[in-house]
């Protein structure tokens, strides 16, 4: 990992106009994070990064409802939808309609990121987050949009 970080620092120096023979002076945390990410790629993190924005918003809403340590393990689809609508309103983004929201949840369930079970009424179906809180935070922290809008709230 350290060698990868050092190579990343060398590449940054060359892109910044330094001669290729320049020796690296320091390796930053960004270089280490990049090297570790390359070394330890998680399929869950990569899946979360590749999701469409509204699916990522639903995952953030799931974290807000379920992800905090010591918090509830389940919520209803209606509670998740309400949290999602609140995030969309906060971001000034047009929220998906109910059928689109349900389709997003079905897609997330097919990827094994959430579990949607039981309930006669659609809004009363039980939702369980099936990924680690830290994986979702890590996947979304690379996005400028999510880092600024949600990371502070998710870290509380």
Short mmCIF file of C-alpha atoms in Angstrom, two decimals, residues 30 75 86:
data_model
loop_
_atom_site.label_atom_id
_atom_site.label_comp_id
_atom_site.label_asym_id
_atom_site.label_seq_id
_atom_site.Cartn_x
_atom_site.Cartn_y
_atom_site.Cartn_z
CA UNK A 30 -5.10 11.09 0.03
CA UNK A 75 -38.09 0.28 9.46
CA UNK A 86 -36.97 14.58 3.16
#
